[in-house]
CSV table of C-alpha atoms in Angstrom, one decimal:
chain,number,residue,atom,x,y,z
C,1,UNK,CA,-0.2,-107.6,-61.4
C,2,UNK,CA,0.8,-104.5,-61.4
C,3,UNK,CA,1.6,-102.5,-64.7
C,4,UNK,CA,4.0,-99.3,-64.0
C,5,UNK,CA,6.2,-97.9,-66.4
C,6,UNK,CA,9.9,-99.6,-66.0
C,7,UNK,CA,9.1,-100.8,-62.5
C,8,UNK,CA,7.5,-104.4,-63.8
C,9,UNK,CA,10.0,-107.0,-61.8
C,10,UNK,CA,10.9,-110.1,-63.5
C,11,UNK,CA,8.0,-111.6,-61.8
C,12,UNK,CA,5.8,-110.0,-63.6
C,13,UNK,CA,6.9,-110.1,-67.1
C,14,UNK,CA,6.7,-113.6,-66.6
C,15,UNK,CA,3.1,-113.6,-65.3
C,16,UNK,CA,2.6,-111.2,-68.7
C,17,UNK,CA,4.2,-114.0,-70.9
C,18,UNK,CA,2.2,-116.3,-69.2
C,19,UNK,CA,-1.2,-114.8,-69.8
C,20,UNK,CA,-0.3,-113.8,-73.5
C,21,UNK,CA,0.5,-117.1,-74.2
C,22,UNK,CA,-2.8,-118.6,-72.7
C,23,UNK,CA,-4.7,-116.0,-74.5
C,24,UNK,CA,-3.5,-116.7,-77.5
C,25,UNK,CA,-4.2,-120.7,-77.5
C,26,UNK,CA,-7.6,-119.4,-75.9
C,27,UNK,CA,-8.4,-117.7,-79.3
C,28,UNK,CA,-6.9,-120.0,-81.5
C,29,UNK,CA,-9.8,-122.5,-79.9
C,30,UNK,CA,-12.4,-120.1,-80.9
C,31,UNK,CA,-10.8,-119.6,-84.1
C,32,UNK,CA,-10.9,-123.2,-85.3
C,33,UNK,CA,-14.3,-123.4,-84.1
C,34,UNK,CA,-15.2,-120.8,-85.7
C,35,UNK,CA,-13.4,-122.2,-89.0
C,36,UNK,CA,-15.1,-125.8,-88.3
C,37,UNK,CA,-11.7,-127.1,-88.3
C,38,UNK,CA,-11.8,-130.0,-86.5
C,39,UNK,CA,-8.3,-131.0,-86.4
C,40,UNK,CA,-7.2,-127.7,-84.9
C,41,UNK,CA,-9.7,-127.9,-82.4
C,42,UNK,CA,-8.9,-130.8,-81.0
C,43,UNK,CA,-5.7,-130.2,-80.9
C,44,UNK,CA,-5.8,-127.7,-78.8
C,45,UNK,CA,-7.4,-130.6,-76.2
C,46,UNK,CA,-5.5,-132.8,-74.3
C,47,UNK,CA,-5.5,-136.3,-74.7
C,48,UNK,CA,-6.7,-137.8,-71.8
C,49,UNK,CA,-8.8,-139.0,-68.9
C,50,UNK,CA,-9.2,-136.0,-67.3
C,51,UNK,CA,-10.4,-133.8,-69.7
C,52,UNK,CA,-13.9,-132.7,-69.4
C,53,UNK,CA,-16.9,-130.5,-71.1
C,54,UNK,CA,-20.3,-128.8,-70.2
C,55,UNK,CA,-22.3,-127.7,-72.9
C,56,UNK,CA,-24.5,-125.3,-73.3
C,57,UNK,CA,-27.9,-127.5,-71.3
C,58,UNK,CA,-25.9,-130.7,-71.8
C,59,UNK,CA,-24.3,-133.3,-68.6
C,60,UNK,CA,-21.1,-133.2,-67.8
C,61,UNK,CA,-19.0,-135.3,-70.6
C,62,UNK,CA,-15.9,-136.5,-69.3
C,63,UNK,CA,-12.7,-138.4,-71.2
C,64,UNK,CA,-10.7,-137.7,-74.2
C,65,UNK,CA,-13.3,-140.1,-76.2
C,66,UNK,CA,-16.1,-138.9,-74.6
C,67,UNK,CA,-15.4,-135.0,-75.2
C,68,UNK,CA,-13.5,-135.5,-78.6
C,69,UNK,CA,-16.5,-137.0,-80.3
C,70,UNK,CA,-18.7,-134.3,-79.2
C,71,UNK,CA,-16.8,-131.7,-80.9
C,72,UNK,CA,-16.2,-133.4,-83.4
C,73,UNK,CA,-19.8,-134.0,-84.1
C,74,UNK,CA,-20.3,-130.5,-83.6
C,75,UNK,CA,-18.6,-129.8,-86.1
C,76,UNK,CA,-20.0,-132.0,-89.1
C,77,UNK,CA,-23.1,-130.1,-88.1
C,78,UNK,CA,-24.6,-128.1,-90.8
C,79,UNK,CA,-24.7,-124.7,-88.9
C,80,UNK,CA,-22.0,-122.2,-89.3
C,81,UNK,CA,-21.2,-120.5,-86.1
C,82,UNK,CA,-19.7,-116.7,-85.6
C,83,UNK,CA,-18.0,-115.6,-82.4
C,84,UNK,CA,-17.9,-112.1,-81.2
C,85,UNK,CA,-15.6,-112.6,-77.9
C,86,UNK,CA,-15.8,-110.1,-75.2
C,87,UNK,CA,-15.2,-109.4,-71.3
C,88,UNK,CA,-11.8,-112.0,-71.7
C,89,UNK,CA,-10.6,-112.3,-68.2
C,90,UNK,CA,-7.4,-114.8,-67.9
C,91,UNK,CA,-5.8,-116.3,-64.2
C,92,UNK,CA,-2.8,-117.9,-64.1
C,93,UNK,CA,-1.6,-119.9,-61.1
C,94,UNK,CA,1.2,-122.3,-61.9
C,95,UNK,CA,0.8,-124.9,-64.7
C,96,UNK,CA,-2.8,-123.8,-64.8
C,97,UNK,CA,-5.0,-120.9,-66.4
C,98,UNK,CA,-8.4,-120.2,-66.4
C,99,UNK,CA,-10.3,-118.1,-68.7
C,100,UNK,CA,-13.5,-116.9,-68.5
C,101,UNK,CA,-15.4,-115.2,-71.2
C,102,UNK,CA,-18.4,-114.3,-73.0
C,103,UNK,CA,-19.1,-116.1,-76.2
C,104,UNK,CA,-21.5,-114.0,-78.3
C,105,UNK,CA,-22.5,-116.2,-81.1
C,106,UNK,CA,-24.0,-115.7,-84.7
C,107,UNK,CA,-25.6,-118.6,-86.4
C,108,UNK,CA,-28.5,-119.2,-88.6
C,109,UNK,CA,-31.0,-119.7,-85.6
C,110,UNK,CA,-30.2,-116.6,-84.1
C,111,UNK,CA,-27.9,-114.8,-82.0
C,112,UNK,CA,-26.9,-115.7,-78.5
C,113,UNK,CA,-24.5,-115.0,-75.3
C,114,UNK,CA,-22.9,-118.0,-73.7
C,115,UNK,CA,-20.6,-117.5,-70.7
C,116,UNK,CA,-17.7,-120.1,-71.0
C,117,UNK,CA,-15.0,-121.0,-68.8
C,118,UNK,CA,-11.6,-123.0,-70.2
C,119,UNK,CA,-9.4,-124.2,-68.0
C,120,UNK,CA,-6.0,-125.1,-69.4
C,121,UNK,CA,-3.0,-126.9,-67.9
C,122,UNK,CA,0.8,-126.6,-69.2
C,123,UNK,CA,2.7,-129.8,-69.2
C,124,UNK,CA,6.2,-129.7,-71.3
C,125,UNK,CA,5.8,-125.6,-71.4
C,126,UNK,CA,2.7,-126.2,-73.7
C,127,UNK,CA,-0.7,-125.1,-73.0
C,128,UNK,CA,-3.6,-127.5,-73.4
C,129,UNK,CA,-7.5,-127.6,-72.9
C,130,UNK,CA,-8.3,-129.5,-69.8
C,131,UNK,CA,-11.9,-128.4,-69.6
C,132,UNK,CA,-14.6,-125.8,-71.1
C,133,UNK,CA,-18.1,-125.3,-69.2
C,134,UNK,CA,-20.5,-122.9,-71.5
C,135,UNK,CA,-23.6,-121.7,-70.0
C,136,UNK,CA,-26.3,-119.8,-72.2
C,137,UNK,CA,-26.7,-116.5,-70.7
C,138,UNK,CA,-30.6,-115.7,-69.9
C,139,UNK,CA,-31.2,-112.3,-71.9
C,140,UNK,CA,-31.7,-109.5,-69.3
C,141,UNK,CA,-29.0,-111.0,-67.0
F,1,UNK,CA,-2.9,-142.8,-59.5
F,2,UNK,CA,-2.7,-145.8,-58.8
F,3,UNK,CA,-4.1,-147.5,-55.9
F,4,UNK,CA,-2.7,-151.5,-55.5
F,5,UNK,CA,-2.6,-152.9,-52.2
F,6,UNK,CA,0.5,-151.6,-50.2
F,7,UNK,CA,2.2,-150.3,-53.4
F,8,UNK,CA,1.6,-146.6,-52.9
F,9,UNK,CA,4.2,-144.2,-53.6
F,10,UNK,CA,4.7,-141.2,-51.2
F,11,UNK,CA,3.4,-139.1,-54.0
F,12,UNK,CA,0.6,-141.2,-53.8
F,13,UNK,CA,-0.1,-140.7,-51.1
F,14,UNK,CA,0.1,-137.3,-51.1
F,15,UNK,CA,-2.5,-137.1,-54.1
F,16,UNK,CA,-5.1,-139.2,-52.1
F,17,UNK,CA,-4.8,-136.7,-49.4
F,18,UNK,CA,-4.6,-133.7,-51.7
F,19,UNK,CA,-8.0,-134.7,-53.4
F,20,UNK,CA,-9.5,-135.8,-49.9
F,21,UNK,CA,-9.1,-132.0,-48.5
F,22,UNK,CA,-10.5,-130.3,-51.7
F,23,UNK,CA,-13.7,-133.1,-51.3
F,24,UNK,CA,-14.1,-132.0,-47.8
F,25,UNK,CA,-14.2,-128.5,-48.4
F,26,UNK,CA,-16.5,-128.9,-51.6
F,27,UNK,CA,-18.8,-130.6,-49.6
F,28,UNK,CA,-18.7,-127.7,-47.0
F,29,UNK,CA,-19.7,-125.5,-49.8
F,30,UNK,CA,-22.8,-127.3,-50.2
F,31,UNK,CA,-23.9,-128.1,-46.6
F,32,UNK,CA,-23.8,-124.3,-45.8
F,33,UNK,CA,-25.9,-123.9,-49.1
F,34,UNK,CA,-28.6,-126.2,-48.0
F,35,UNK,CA,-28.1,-125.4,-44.8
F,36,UNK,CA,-28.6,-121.3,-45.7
F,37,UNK,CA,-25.7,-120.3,-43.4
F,38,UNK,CA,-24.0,-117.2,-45.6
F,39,UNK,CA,-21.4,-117.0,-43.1
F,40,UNK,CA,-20.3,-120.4,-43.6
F,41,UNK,CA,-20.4,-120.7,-47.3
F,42,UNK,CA,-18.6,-117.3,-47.8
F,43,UNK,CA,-16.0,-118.1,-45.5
F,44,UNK,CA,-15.5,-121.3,-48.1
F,45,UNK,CA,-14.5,-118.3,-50.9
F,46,UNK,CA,-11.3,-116.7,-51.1
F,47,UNK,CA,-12.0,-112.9,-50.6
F,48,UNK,CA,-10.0,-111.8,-53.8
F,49,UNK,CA,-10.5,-110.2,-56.8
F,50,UNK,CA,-9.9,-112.9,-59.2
F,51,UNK,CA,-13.2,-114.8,-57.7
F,52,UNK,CA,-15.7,-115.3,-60.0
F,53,UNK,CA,-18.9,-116.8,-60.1
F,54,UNK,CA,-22.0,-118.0,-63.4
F,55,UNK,CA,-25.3,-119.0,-61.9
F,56,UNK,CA,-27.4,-120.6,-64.2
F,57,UNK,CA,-28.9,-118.5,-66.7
F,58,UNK,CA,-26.7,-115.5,-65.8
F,59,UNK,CA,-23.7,-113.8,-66.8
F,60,UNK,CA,-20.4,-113.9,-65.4
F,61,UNK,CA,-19.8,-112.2,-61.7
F,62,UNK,CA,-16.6,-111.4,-61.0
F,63,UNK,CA,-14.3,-110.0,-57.9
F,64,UNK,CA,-15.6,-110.7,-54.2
F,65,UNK,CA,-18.1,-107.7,-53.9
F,66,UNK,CA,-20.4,-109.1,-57.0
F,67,UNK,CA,-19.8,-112.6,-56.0
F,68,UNK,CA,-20.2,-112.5,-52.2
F,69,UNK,CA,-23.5,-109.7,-53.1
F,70,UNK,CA,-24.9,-112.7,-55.2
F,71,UNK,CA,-24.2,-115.4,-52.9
F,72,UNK,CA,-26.1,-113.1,-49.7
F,73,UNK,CA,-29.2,-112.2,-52.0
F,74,UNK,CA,-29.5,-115.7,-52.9
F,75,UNK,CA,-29.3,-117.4,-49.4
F,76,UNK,CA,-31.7,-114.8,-48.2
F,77,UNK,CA,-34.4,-115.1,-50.7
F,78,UNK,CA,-37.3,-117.9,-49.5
F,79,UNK,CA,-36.4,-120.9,-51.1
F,80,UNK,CA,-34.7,-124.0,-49.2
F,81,UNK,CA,-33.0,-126.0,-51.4
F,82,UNK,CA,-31.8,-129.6,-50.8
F,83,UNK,CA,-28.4,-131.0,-52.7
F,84,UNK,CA,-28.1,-134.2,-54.0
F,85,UNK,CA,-24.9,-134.7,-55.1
F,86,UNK,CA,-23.2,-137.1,-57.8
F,87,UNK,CA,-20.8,-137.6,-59.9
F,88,UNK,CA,-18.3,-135.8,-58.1
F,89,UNK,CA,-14.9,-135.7,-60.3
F,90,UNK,CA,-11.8,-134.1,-58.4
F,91,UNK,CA,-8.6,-133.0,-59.9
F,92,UNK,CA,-5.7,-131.8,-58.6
F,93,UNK,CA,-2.8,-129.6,-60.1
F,94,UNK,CA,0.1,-128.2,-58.2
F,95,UNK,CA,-2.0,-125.5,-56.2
F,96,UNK,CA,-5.0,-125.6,-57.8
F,97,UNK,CA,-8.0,-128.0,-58.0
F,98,UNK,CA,-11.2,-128.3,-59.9
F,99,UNK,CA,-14.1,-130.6,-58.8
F,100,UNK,CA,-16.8,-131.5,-61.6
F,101,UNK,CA,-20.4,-132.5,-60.1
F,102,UNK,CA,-24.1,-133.0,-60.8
F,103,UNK,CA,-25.9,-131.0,-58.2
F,104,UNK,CA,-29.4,-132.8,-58.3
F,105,UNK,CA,-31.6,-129.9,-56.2
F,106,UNK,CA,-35.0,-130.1,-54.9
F,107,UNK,CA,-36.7,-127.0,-54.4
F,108,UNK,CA,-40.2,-125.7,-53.8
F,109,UNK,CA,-40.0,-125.3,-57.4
F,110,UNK,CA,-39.6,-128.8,-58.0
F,111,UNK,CA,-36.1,-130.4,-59.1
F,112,UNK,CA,-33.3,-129.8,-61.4
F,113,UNK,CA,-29.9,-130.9,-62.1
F,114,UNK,CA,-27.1,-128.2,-62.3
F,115,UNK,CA,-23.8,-129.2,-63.7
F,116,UNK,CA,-21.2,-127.3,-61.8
F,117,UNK,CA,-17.8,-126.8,-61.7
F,118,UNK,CA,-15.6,-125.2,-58.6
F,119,UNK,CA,-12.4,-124.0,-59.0
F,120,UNK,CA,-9.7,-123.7,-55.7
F,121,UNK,CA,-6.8,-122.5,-55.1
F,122,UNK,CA,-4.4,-123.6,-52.3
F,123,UNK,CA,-3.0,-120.6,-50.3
F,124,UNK,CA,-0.9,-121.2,-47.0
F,125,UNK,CA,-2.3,-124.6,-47.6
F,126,UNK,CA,-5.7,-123.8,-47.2
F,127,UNK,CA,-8.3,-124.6,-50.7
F,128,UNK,CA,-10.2,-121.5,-51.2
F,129,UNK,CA,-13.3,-121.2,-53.6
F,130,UNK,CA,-11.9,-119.2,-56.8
F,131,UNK,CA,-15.0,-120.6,-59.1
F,132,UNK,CA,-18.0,-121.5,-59.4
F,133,UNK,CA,-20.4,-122.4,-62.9
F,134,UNK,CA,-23.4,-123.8,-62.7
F,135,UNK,CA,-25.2,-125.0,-65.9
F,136,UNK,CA,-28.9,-126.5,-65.9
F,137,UNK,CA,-29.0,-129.6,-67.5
F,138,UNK,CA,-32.2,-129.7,-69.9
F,139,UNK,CA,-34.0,-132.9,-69.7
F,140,UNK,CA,-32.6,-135.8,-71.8
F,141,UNK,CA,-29.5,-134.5,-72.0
């Protein structure tokens, strides 16, 4: 996408929309994680079979039950998570985005660098979480 | 989707095929893997910019220069690796597909189970690599 001064075509400023608007239910994710508020963090998922989530050294969890109770159990956990978000890279292609991202967490047991990848798809003009792999980042690489 | 016995839709039908070509070109990605043929499993990539790539344990890659450099050093290094694969999850959306799967690897090393996730994108109806995560699953989990 290209970005000149008065020459963007209606294409673009589409594709523009379209990536603000992922980014911003991307964040609000991290936000209500951040907030351990469960009910906005699930909202943000889909409801349904083909949802899906890696975590950090976990298998592949797969399901709207499956997925929903990890988080939510997650959450009820005593620790108290911080995000620092950097390198935010967003694709659009259709009814789905993918972002990929660096989660650089605080918590009590330390600080560390997980690279995530959320996948969202828009049904009804509405952006929802369809899946999120994180993978803790080695230090040094 | 629904499959009962001569009740198939057109649509249908279209799915099943739909997932059937991303499954054959997933699997070609790991063949040339374990078969350490570079020319093979790049030509599975798209060569784009907007490719991007997280081994296990590393950060994010992103663009066809970083990925592709990765993917060379790797095949090239001394270890044969054999894929067992399971769990294999496809879905499809419009022009893009993601396939969820437990790559069980033997190695020299000895063995571990990666949970990965590829991303493609159909262009002039061919499915192109976009993304690939790898995760190592820790024992137990």
């Amino acid at each position: 996408m290209e970005h000149h001064g008065g020459k963007m075509t209606a294409a673009d400023e589409v594709a523009t929309l379209d990536h603000d608007a992922v980014r911003v239910v991307n964040r609000a994710f991290y936000d209500a994680f951040e907030d351990n508020d469960i009910d906005r963090l699930l909202a943000i998922w889909e409801r349904s079979d083909r949802v899906q989530c890696v975590h950090p050294g976990w298998s592949i969890l797969r399901g709207w039950e499956e997925v929903g109770a990890s988080w939510t159990a997650m959450l009820e956990g005593p620790e108290q998570l911080q995000f620092v978000l950097t390198n935010e890279h967003i694709e659009v292609k259709g009814d789905v985005a993918w972002v990929s991202i660096d989660e650089n967490i605080l918590g009590l047991g330390g600080s560390a660098t997980v690279a995530a990848m959320n996948l969202f798809v828009r049904t009804n003009g509405e952006w929802k979480l369809v899946s999120h792999q994180g993978s803790t980042v080695m230090q040094g690489r």
